[in-house]
Structures are given as C-alpha cells and as structure tokens.
Amino acid sequence: MAESMVKLEQVRKSFGSLEVLRGIDFDVTKGEVICVLGPSGSGKSTLLRCINLLEPPDSGRILLEGMEITAGQGKNKLGIDLVRRRIGMVFQQFNLFPHMSAIENVSLAQSKVLNRGQGEARTKAAGLLKRVGLADKLDEYPDRLSGGQQQRVAIARALAMDPHVMLFDEVTSALDPELIKEVLDVMRELADEGMTMIVVTHEMGFARDVGDRVVFMDGGVVVEEGPAKQVIDDAKEERTKRFLGLVLEH
C-alpha cells in the first residue's frame, strides 16, 4: 500500500447557513497529483483551505501523514504548526510582500518558522529561485516582475519550507495566457520529482497530462473521481460531462 499523505473523512464546512462542503472523503497517497475540478462555488478552494487549516472544518477529520490535524485545540496544539511546516500553499493572488525583493520574500518564512539563519535562508532561497527560472531576478521587487514571475516566486516561497504536500489554488487564473505555461512548467517539474500535489485548476491539458487522478466537485460534494484521462475523456456522471463540455469548448 502506498503511504497516505492526506486523508479526509466526512469533512463538512459551512459559512452561516451555506453548507460549502457536505461530507468530503478522499485519500491522497505519496507522490500523487490530484487535480480538483468543478464550477465556481463548488467548494474547491474551501477544500484546500480546510486541508491547511486556514478554515477549520466544522466536522469530520483530516489526517496528514497519519496524524489527525483537526482535533480540538486542547488535544492538538501541534496541528497548525505541523501543517505550516509540511503543507505548502500557492494562491491565485501572489501575496508577495511588495517592499521585499524576490529573495527576501522567499527567505522570510524560513527564518520565522524554521529558525534558519539568514545566510542559510538566503542560500536556500537563491537555489529555489534558480530552480523556478528566476536566477537573474533575486533582487527585483514584485512590481518589477510579470505575473508569471511573481507566481513562480510564490511557488519558490512555498517550497522553501521543504513541504511534504503542495496545494495549488487556481494559480494560473490571474495570469495572461502567454504567462500560464511558465507556471505550469514549474508544476510539471515538481510532479516529475515526486511531489505530492493537490491542484485546483481549470487547465484541462495539465490535469489530463500531469494528474494521476481527477476529483470533480459540485455543490460541495465529490460527484466523480478516477484516473485523470478516464474522467476527462470519458466521464460517467452527467454533471461531470456537462461541466467538461463547457470547459473544453473554450
């Protein structure tokens, strides 16, 4: 059996009277790339935010490498600390500090959370910026970088924490079409290197080529899941077929 990295058991989340997640179950194994598809408002982003505890679930359990991270605060003070160290997240908006250079943005959390010395943090940051194709942009500030470059800095920043799992929330949706490829290429490389990834995306080519499995969500539930090519090319559920028909037309 492959090692379970992230496991969700009957996870529910409401905002007021709106139930956004209605009993989600799924398991992500080590090195697996899961692509989460679905229409706007289906609960995809909330799912990611629950996995990294930005939004604590109302009920259900989430396990990270076999350890429950959703137990009550009194029993599980290590939950959030564990998540911050082991789960990296990249958002639709880049969320870079505008007054810091690329290398400073990638160094900061290493120093604050991992207690790395400044020299070690900068060396790590420089290596990661080189890895995402930005070796010549270390000292540039965000307003001097394209959207694609800023998103690659954000990916480097998440990787600087040596995460065991990476979450990506529609990371190309704010980018111009010609910049999307450079970000997806970095994500492809991470997948090739065996990084466990959960990716919310509308990029069907990426999902089909890179995803091991696709999870299709609608109305806060998992409607269909299975091998990526099978679900995208030959969906079983009508709701999945309808959504893919609309997306693949564009």
PDB file of C-alpha atoms in Angstrom:
ATOM      1  CA  MET A   1       0.000   0.000   0.000  1.00  0.00           C
ATOM      2  CA  ALA A   2       1.241   3.468  -0.911  1.00  0.00           C
ATOM      3  CA  GLU A   3       1.709   5.796   2.043  1.00  0.00           C
ATOM      4  CA  SER A   4      -1.292   8.069   2.720  1.00  0.00           C
ATOM      5  CA  MET A   5      -0.256  11.735   2.818  1.00  0.00           C
ATOM      6  CA  VAL A   6      -3.627  13.482   3.173  1.00  0.00           C
ATOM      7  CA  LYS A   7      -6.867  11.767   4.164  1.00  0.00           C
ATOM      8  CA  LEU A   8     -10.263  13.436   4.510  1.00  0.00           C
ATOM      9  CA  GLU A   9     -13.121  11.716   6.308  1.00  0.00           C
ATOM     10  CA  GLN A  10     -16.610  13.250   6.074  1.00  0.00           C
ATOM     11  CA  VAL A  11     -15.308  16.822   6.122  1.00  0.00           C
ATOM     12  CA  ARG A  12     -18.022  19.469   6.375  1.00  0.00           C
ATOM     13  CA  LYS A  13     -17.780  23.261   6.342  1.00  0.00           C
ATOM     14  CA  SER A  14     -20.491  25.918   6.432  1.00  0.00           C
ATOM     15  CA  PHE A  15     -20.419  29.700   6.295  1.00  0.00           C
ATOM     16  CA  GLY A  16     -23.575  30.827   8.044  1.00  0.00           C
ATOM     17  CA  SER A  17     -26.463  28.879   6.535  1.00  0.00           C
ATOM     18  CA  LEU A  18     -24.486  27.979   3.392  1.00  0.00           C
ATOM     19  CA  GLU A  19     -23.036  24.463   3.562  1.00  0.00           C
ATOM     20  CA  VAL A  20     -19.973  24.614   1.291  1.00  0.00           C
ATOM     21  CA  LEU A  21     -18.502  21.149   1.970  1.00  0.00           C
ATOM     22  CA  ARG A  22     -21.047  18.399   2.549  1.00  0.00           C
ATOM     23  CA  GLY A  23     -19.139  15.347   3.727  1.00  0.00           C
ATOM     24  CA  ILE A  24     -15.964  15.066   1.657  1.00  0.00           C
ATOM     25  CA  ASP A  25     -13.955  11.837   1.646  1.00  0.00           C
ATOM     26  CA  PHE A  26     -10.745  11.271  -0.233  1.00  0.00           C
ATOM     27  CA  ASP A  27      -7.230   9.993   0.184  1.00  0.00           C
ATOM     28  CA  VAL A  28      -4.033  11.292  -1.424  1.00  0.00           C
ATOM     29  CA  THR A  29      -1.052   8.956  -1.486  1.00  0.00           C
ATOM     30  CA  LYS A  30       2.618   9.887  -1.524  1.00  0.00           C
ATOM     31  CA  GLY A  31       3.778  11.303  -4.856  1.00  0.00           C
ATOM     32  CA  GLU A  32       0.251  11.528  -6.248  1.00  0.00           C
ATOM     33  CA  VAL A  33      -1.037  14.551  -8.198  1.00  0.00           C
ATOM     34  CA  ILE A  34      -4.755  15.122  -7.630  1.00  0.00           C
ATOM     35  CA  CYS A  35      -6.487  17.705  -9.825  1.00  0.00           C
ATOM     36  CA  VAL A  36      -9.721  19.089  -8.361  1.00  0.00           C
ATOM     37  CA  LEU A  37     -12.171  20.331 -10.978  1.00  0.00           C
ATOM     38  CA  GLY A  38     -15.596  21.913 -10.714  1.00  0.00           C
ATOM     39  CA  PRO A  39     -17.666  25.035 -11.332  1.00  0.00           C
ATOM     40  CA  SER A  40     -17.275  28.213  -9.289  1.00  0.00           C
ATOM     41  CA  GLY A  41     -18.831  27.833  -5.861  1.00  0.00           C
ATOM     42  CA  SER A  42     -18.460  24.058  -5.778  1.00  0.00           C
ATOM     43  CA  GLY A  43     -16.235  24.141  -2.664  1.00  0.00           C
ATOM     44  CA  LYS A  44     -12.816  23.551  -4.263  1.00  0.00           C
ATOM     45  CA  SER A  45     -10.960  26.458  -2.661  1.00  0.00           C
ATOM     46  CA  THR A  46     -12.645  25.874   0.693  1.00  0.00           C
ATOM     47  CA  LEU A  47     -11.452  22.263   0.500  1.00  0.00           C
ATOM     48  CA  LEU A  48      -7.825  23.402   0.175  1.00  0.00           C
ATOM     49  CA  ARG A  49      -8.240  25.981   2.931  1.00  0.00           C
ATOM     50  CA  CYS A  50      -9.571  23.274   5.243  1.00  0.00           C
ATOM     51  CA  ILE A  51      -6.663  20.958   4.432  1.00  0.00           C
ATOM     52  CA  ASN A  52      -4.156  23.608   5.529  1.00  0.00           C
ATOM     53  CA  LEU A  53      -6.385  24.789   8.422  1.00  0.00           C
ATOM     54  CA  LEU A  54      -6.885  28.326   7.141  1.00  0.00           C
ATOM     55  CA  GLU A  55     -10.546  27.348   7.584  1.00  0.00           C
ATOM     56  CA  PRO A  56     -11.072  24.761  10.337  1.00  0.00           C
ATOM     57  CA  PRO A  57     -13.688  22.173   9.282  1.00  0.00           C
ATOM     58  CA  ASP A  58     -16.944  22.098  11.242  1.00  0.00           C
ATOM     59  CA  SER A  59     -16.851  18.309  11.449  1.00  0.00           C
ATOM     60  CA  GLY A  60     -15.041  15.300  10.052  1.00  0.00           C
ATOM     61  CA  ARG A  61     -11.346  14.501  10.243  1.00  0.00           C
ATOM     62  CA  ILE A  62      -8.273  15.412   8.224  1.00  0.00           C
ATOM     63  CA  LEU A  63      -5.112  13.363   8.631  1.00  0.00           C
ATOM     64  CA  LEU A  64      -1.674  14.460   7.460  1.00  0.00           C
ATOM     65  CA  GLU A  65       0.759  11.549   7.125  1.00  0.00           C
ATOM     66  CA  GLY A  66      -1.411   9.534   9.501  1.00  0.00           C
ATOM     67  CA  MET A  67      -1.672  12.263  12.171  1.00  0.00           C
ATOM     68  CA  GLU A  68      -5.007  13.952  12.786  1.00  0.00           C
ATOM     69  CA  ILE A  69      -4.656  17.731  12.390  1.00  0.00           C
ATOM     70  CA  THR A  70      -8.304  18.609  13.042  1.00  0.00           C
ATOM     71  CA  ALA A  71      -8.618  17.516  16.680  1.00  0.00           C
ATOM     72  CA  GLY A  72      -9.767  20.145  19.163  1.00  0.00           C
ATOM     73  CA  GLN A  73      -7.234  22.781  20.190  1.00  0.00           C
ATOM     74  CA  GLY A  74      -6.894  21.381  23.680  1.00  0.00           C
ATOM     75  CA  LYS A  75      -5.832  17.988  22.375  1.00  0.00           C
ATOM     76  CA  ASN A  76      -3.851  19.037  19.329  1.00  0.00           C
ATOM     77  CA  LYS A  77      -1.712  22.135  19.755  1.00  0.00           C
ATOM     78  CA  LEU A  78       0.722  20.726  17.197  1.00  0.00           C
ATOM     79  CA  GLY A  79      -1.862  20.606  14.391  1.00  0.00           C
ATOM     80  CA  ILE A  80      -1.344  24.091  12.934  1.00  0.00           C
ATOM     81  CA  ASP A  81       2.425  24.004  13.459  1.00  0.00           C
ATOM     82  CA  LEU A  82       2.617  20.647  11.682  1.00  0.00           C
ATOM     83  CA  VAL A  83       0.554  21.968   8.778  1.00  0.00           C
ATOM     84  CA  ARG A  84       2.661  25.125   8.392  1.00  0.00           C
ATOM     85  CA  ARG A  85       5.813  23.030   8.218  1.00  0.00           C
ATOM     86  CA  ARG A  86       4.579  20.222   5.985  1.00  0.00           C
ATOM     87  CA  ILE A  87       1.977  21.758   3.655  1.00  0.00           C
ATOM     88  CA  GLY A  88       2.887  24.481   1.174  1.00  0.00           C
ATOM     89  CA  MET A  89       0.145  26.505  -0.494  1.00  0.00           C
ATOM     90  CA  VAL A  90       0.174  28.744  -3.562  1.00  0.00           C
ATOM     91  CA  PHE A  91      -2.821  31.016  -4.093  1.00  0.00           C
ATOM     92  CA  GLN A  92      -4.474  32.637  -7.099  1.00  0.00           C
ATOM     93  CA  GLN A  93      -3.174  36.005  -5.900  1.00  0.00           C
ATOM     94  CA  PHE A  94       0.590  36.036  -5.429  1.00  0.00           C
ATOM     95  CA  ASN A  95       0.525  37.602  -1.931  1.00  0.00           C
ATOM     96  CA  LEU A  96       4.158  38.710  -2.120  1.00  0.00           C
ATOM     97  CA  PHE A  97       5.399  41.437   0.200  1.00  0.00           C
ATOM     98  CA  PRO A  98       5.760  44.456  -2.137  1.00  0.00           C
ATOM     99  CA  HIS A  99       8.530  46.064  -0.061  1.00  0.00           C
ATOM    100  CA  MET A 100      10.721  42.949  -0.231  1.00  0.00           C
ATOM    101  CA  SER A 101      12.821  41.624  -3.095  1.00  0.00           C
ATOM    102  CA  ALA A 102      12.222  38.157  -4.525  1.00  0.00           C
ATOM    103  CA  ILE A 103      14.981  36.609  -2.416  1.00  0.00           C
ATOM    104  CA  GLU A 104      13.711  38.364   0.734  1.00  0.00           C
ATOM    105  CA  ASN A 105      10.173  37.091   0.086  1.00  0.00           C
ATOM    106  CA  VAL A 106      11.479  33.516  -0.189  1.00  0.00           C
ATOM    107  CA  SER A 107      13.776  33.845   2.838  1.00  0.00           C
ATOM    108  CA  LEU A 108      11.347  35.356   5.359  1.00  0.00           C
ATOM    109  CA  ALA A 109       9.244  32.362   6.458  1.00  0.00           C
ATOM    110  CA  GLN A 110      12.321  30.144   6.634  1.00  0.00           C
ATOM    111  CA  SER A 111      13.749  32.440   9.286  1.00  0.00           C
ATOM    112  CA  LYS A 112      10.458  32.968  11.162  1.00  0.00           C
ATOM    113  CA  VAL A 113       9.058  29.414  11.135  1.00  0.00           C
ATOM    114  CA  LEU A 114      12.065  27.131  10.639  1.00  0.00           C
ATOM    115  CA  ASN A 115      14.541  29.325  12.549  1.00  0.00           C
ATOM    116  CA  ARG A 116      17.078  29.155   9.741  1.00  0.00           C
ATOM    117  CA  GLY A 117      19.926  31.636   9.922  1.00  0.00           C
ATOM    118  CA  GLN A 118      19.865  34.495   7.441  1.00  0.00           C
ATOM    119  CA  GLY A 119      22.728  33.097   5.382  1.00  0.00           C
ATOM    120  CA  GLU A 120      21.231  29.623   5.144  1.00  0.00           C
ATOM    121  CA  ALA A 121      17.796  31.022   4.289  1.00  0.00           C
ATOM    122  CA  ARG A 122      19.178  33.219   1.503  1.00  0.00           C
ATOM    123  CA  THR A 123      21.230  30.355   0.056  1.00  0.00           C
ATOM    124  CA  LYS A 124      18.130  28.152   0.015  1.00  0.00           C
ATOM    125  CA  ALA A 125      16.058  30.972  -1.499  1.00  0.00           C
ATOM    126  CA  ALA A 126      18.598  31.641  -4.235  1.00  0.00           C
ATOM    127  CA  GLY A 127      18.664  27.945  -5.156  1.00  0.00           C
ATOM    128  CA  LEU A 128      14.879  27.751  -5.349  1.00  0.00           C
ATOM    129  CA  LEU A 129      14.573  30.928  -7.414  1.00  0.00           C
ATOM    130  CA  LYS A 130      17.108  29.451  -9.825  1.00  0.00           C
ATOM    131  CA  ARG A 131      15.071  26.243  -9.912  1.00  0.00           C
ATOM    132  CA  VAL A 132      11.940  28.157 -10.996  1.00  0.00           C
ATOM    133  CA  GLY A 133      13.894  30.048 -13.665  1.00  0.00           C
ATOM    134  CA  LEU A 134      14.462  33.319 -11.819  1.00  0.00           C
ATOM    135  CA  ALA A 135      18.197  33.232 -11.062  1.00  0.00           C
ATOM    136  CA  ASP A 136      18.536  36.706 -12.611  1.00  0.00           C
ATOM    137  CA  LYS A 137      15.669  38.231 -10.578  1.00  0.00           C
ATOM    138  CA  LEU A 138      16.821  37.680  -6.981  1.00  0.00           C
ATOM    139  CA  ASP A 139      16.928  41.376  -6.095  1.00  0.00           C
ATOM    140  CA  GLU A 140      13.898  42.507  -8.106  1.00  0.00           C
ATOM    141  CA  TYR A 141      10.805  43.761  -6.280  1.00  0.00           C
ATOM    142  CA  PRO A 142       7.370  42.341  -7.154  1.00  0.00           C
ATOM    143  CA  ASP A 143       6.256  45.408  -9.110  1.00  0.00           C
ATOM    144  CA  ARG A 144       9.174  44.829 -11.491  1.00  0.00           C
ATOM    145  CA  LEU A 145       8.136  41.222 -12.181  1.00  0.00           C
ATOM    146  CA  SER A 146       5.471  39.874 -14.531  1.00  0.00           C
ATOM    147  CA  GLY A 147       2.519  37.991 -13.094  1.00  0.00           C
ATOM    148  CA  GLY A 148       4.080  34.687 -14.129  1.00  0.00           C
ATOM    149  CA  GLN A 149       7.358  35.603 -12.465  1.00  0.00           C
ATOM    150  CA  GLN A 150       5.563  36.671  -9.278  1.00  0.00           C
ATOM    151  CA  GLN A 151       3.699  33.369  -9.166  1.00  0.00           C
ATOM    152  CA  ARG A 152       6.980  31.480  -9.594  1.00  0.00           C
ATOM    153  CA  VAL A 153       8.412  33.451  -6.642  1.00  0.00           C
ATOM    154  CA  ALA A 154       5.327  32.387  -4.659  1.00  0.00           C
ATOM    155  CA  ILE A 155       5.977  28.740  -5.584  1.00  0.00           C
ATOM    156  CA  ALA A 156       9.629  29.078  -4.540  1.00  0.00           C
ATOM    157  CA  ARG A 157       8.496  30.619  -1.240  1.00  0.00           C
ATOM    158  CA  ALA A 158       6.217  27.631  -0.543  1.00  0.00           C
ATOM    159  CA  LEU A 159       8.978  25.160  -1.488  1.00  0.00           C
ATOM    160  CA  ALA A 160      11.429  26.898   0.857  1.00  0.00           C
ATOM    161  CA  MET A 161       9.629  25.309   3.797  1.00  0.00           C
ATOM    162  CA  ASP A 162      10.503  21.793   2.500  1.00  0.00           C
ATOM    163  CA  PRO A 163       6.820  20.818   2.359  1.00  0.00           C
ATOM    164  CA  HIS A 164       5.684  17.219   2.078  1.00  0.00           C
ATOM    165  CA  VAL A 165       2.493  18.276   0.242  1.00  0.00           C
ATOM    166  CA  MET A 166       1.816  21.239  -2.076  1.00  0.00           C
ATOM    167  CA  LEU A 167      -1.615  22.817  -2.582  1.00  0.00           C
ATOM    168  CA  PHE A 168      -2.274  24.994  -5.646  1.00  0.00           C
ATOM    169  CA  ASP A 169      -5.473  27.072  -5.803  1.00  0.00           C
ATOM    170  CA  GLU A 170      -6.214  28.255  -9.364  1.00  0.00           C
ATOM    171  CA  VAL A 171      -2.660  29.578  -9.571  1.00  0.00           C
ATOM    172  CA  THR A 172      -2.857  30.466 -13.279  1.00  0.00           C
ATOM    173  CA  SER A 173      -6.292  32.099 -13.351  1.00  0.00           C
ATOM    174  CA  ALA A 174      -4.975  35.632 -12.722  1.00  0.00           C
ATOM    175  CA  LEU A 175      -2.302  35.330 -15.440  1.00  0.00           C
ATOM    176  CA  ASP A 176      -2.272  36.394 -19.068  1.00  0.00           C
ATOM    177  CA  PRO A 177      -2.423  33.371 -21.408  1.00  0.00           C
ATOM    178  CA  GLU A 178       1.210  33.665 -22.520  1.00  0.00           C
ATOM    179  CA  LEU A 179       2.408  33.518 -18.897  1.00  0.00           C
ATOM    180  CA  ILE A 180       0.416  30.434 -17.893  1.00  0.00           C
ATOM    181  CA  LYS A 181       2.818  27.945 -19.480  1.00  0.00           C
ATOM    182  CA  GLU A 182       5.840  29.099 -17.458  1.00  0.00           C
ATOM    183  CA  VAL A 183       3.987  28.444 -14.192  1.00  0.00           C
ATOM    184  CA  LEU A 184       2.533  25.101 -15.328  1.00  0.00           C
ATOM    185  CA  ASP A 185       6.018  24.006 -16.450  1.00  0.00           C
ATOM    186  CA  VAL A 186       7.331  24.503 -12.899  1.00  0.00           C
ATOM    187  CA  MET A 187       4.401  22.481 -11.554  1.00  0.00           C
ATOM    188  CA  ARG A 188       5.068  19.707 -14.089  1.00  0.00           C
ATOM    189  CA  GLU A 189       8.680  19.521 -12.906  1.00  0.00           C
ATOM    190  CA  LEU A 190       7.551  19.232  -9.282  1.00  0.00           C
ATOM    191  CA  ALA A 191       5.204  16.401 -10.244  1.00  0.00           C
ATOM    192  CA  ASP A 192       8.015  14.649 -12.128  1.00  0.00           C
ATOM    193  CA  GLU A 193      10.182  14.901  -8.998  1.00  0.00           C
ATOM    194  CA  GLY A 194       7.522  13.097  -6.942  1.00  0.00           C
ATOM    195  CA  MET A 195       5.956  15.980  -5.020  1.00  0.00           C
ATOM    196  CA  THR A 196       2.517  15.169  -3.603  1.00  0.00           C
ATOM    197  CA  MET A 197       0.195  17.819  -5.048  1.00  0.00           C
ATOM    198  CA  ILE A 198      -3.479  18.799  -4.814  1.00  0.00           C
ATOM    199  CA  VAL A 199      -4.252  21.208  -7.645  1.00  0.00           C
ATOM    200  CA  VAL A 200      -7.489  23.158  -8.110  1.00  0.00           C
ATOM    201  CA  THR A 201      -7.421  24.121 -11.784  1.00  0.00           C
ATOM    202  CA  HIS A 202      -9.358  24.764 -14.979  1.00  0.00           C
ATOM    203  CA  GLU A 203      -6.302  23.837 -17.067  1.00  0.00           C
ATOM    204  CA  MET A 204      -7.638  20.625 -18.611  1.00  0.00           C
ATOM    205  CA  GLY A 205      -4.472  19.833 -20.571  1.00  0.00           C
ATOM    206  CA  PHE A 206      -2.427  19.981 -17.362  1.00  0.00           C
ATOM    207  CA  ALA A 207      -4.990  17.880 -15.476  1.00  0.00           C
ATOM    208  CA  ARG A 208      -5.067  15.237 -18.201  1.00  0.00           C
ATOM    209  CA  ASP A 209      -1.281  15.070 -18.702  1.00  0.00           C
ATOM    210  CA  VAL A 210       0.018  15.550 -15.155  1.00  0.00           C
ATOM    211  CA  GLY A 211      -2.824  14.494 -12.878  1.00  0.00           C
ATOM    212  CA  ASP A 212      -2.865  10.944 -11.577  1.00  0.00           C
ATOM    213  CA  ARG A 213      -6.473  11.350 -10.510  1.00  0.00           C
ATOM    214  CA  VAL A 214      -9.206  13.901 -11.056  1.00  0.00           C
ATOM    215  CA  VAL A 215     -11.774  14.771  -8.389  1.00  0.00           C
ATOM    216  CA  PHE A 216     -14.839  16.554  -9.803  1.00  0.00           C
ATOM    217  CA  MET A 217     -16.790  18.579  -7.223  1.00  0.00           C
ATOM    218  CA  ASP A 218     -20.147  20.279  -7.478  1.00  0.00           C
ATOM    219  CA  GLY A 219     -22.430  21.589  -4.769  1.00  0.00           C
ATOM    220  CA  GLY A 220     -19.989  20.730  -2.007  1.00  0.00           C
ATOM    221  CA  VAL A 221     -19.746  17.017  -2.783  1.00  0.00           C
ATOM    222  CA  VAL A 222     -17.429  14.789  -4.818  1.00  0.00           C
ATOM    223  CA  VAL A 223     -19.530  13.871  -7.839  1.00  0.00           C
ATOM    224  CA  GLU A 224     -16.927  11.736  -9.600  1.00  0.00           C
ATOM    225  CA  GLU A 225     -13.305  10.746  -9.228  1.00  0.00           C
ATOM    226  CA  GLY A 226     -10.933   8.459 -11.064  1.00  0.00           C
ATOM    227  CA  PRO A 227      -7.841   8.324 -13.281  1.00  0.00           C
ATOM    228  CA  ALA A 228      -7.375  11.756 -14.899  1.00  0.00           C
ATOM    229  CA  LYS A 229      -7.542  10.706 -18.546  1.00  0.00           C
ATOM    230  CA  GLN A 230     -10.540   8.460 -17.914  1.00  0.00           C
ATOM    231  CA  VAL A 231     -12.604  11.147 -16.163  1.00  0.00           C
ATOM    232  CA  ILE A 232     -11.724  13.946 -18.602  1.00  0.00           C
ATOM    233  CA  ASP A 233     -12.128  11.877 -21.786  1.00  0.00           C
ATOM    234  CA  ASP A 234     -14.969   9.581 -20.690  1.00  0.00           C
ATOM    235  CA  ALA A 235     -16.798  10.960 -17.657  1.00  0.00           C
ATOM    236  CA  LYS A 236     -19.554   8.775 -16.223  1.00  0.00           C
ATOM    237  CA  GLU A 237     -21.695  11.349 -14.397  1.00  0.00           C
ATOM    238  CA  GLU A 238     -23.933  13.788 -16.285  1.00  0.00           C
ATOM    239  CA  ARG A 239     -22.853  16.741 -14.128  1.00  0.00           C
ATOM    240  CA  THR A 240     -19.204  15.994 -14.921  1.00  0.00           C
ATOM    241  CA  LYS A 241     -19.922  15.635 -18.645  1.00  0.00           C
ATOM    242  CA  ARG A 242     -21.839  18.938 -18.697  1.00  0.00           C
ATOM    243  CA  PHE A 243     -19.025  20.819 -16.931  1.00  0.00           C
ATOM    244  CA  LEU A 244     -16.264  19.329 -19.108  1.00  0.00           C
ATOM    245  CA  GLY A 245     -18.293  20.059 -22.228  1.00  0.00           C
ATOM    246  CA  LEU A 246     -18.417  23.748 -21.308  1.00  0.00           C
ATOM    247  CA  VAL A 247     -14.756  23.967 -20.287  1.00  0.00           C
ATOM    248  CA  LEU A 248     -13.316  22.007 -23.215  1.00  0.00           C
ATOM    249  CA  GLU A 249     -15.217  24.128 -25.745  1.00  0.00           C
ATOM    250  CA  HIS A 250     -13.068  27.131 -24.802  1.00  0.00           C
TER     251      HIS A 250
END
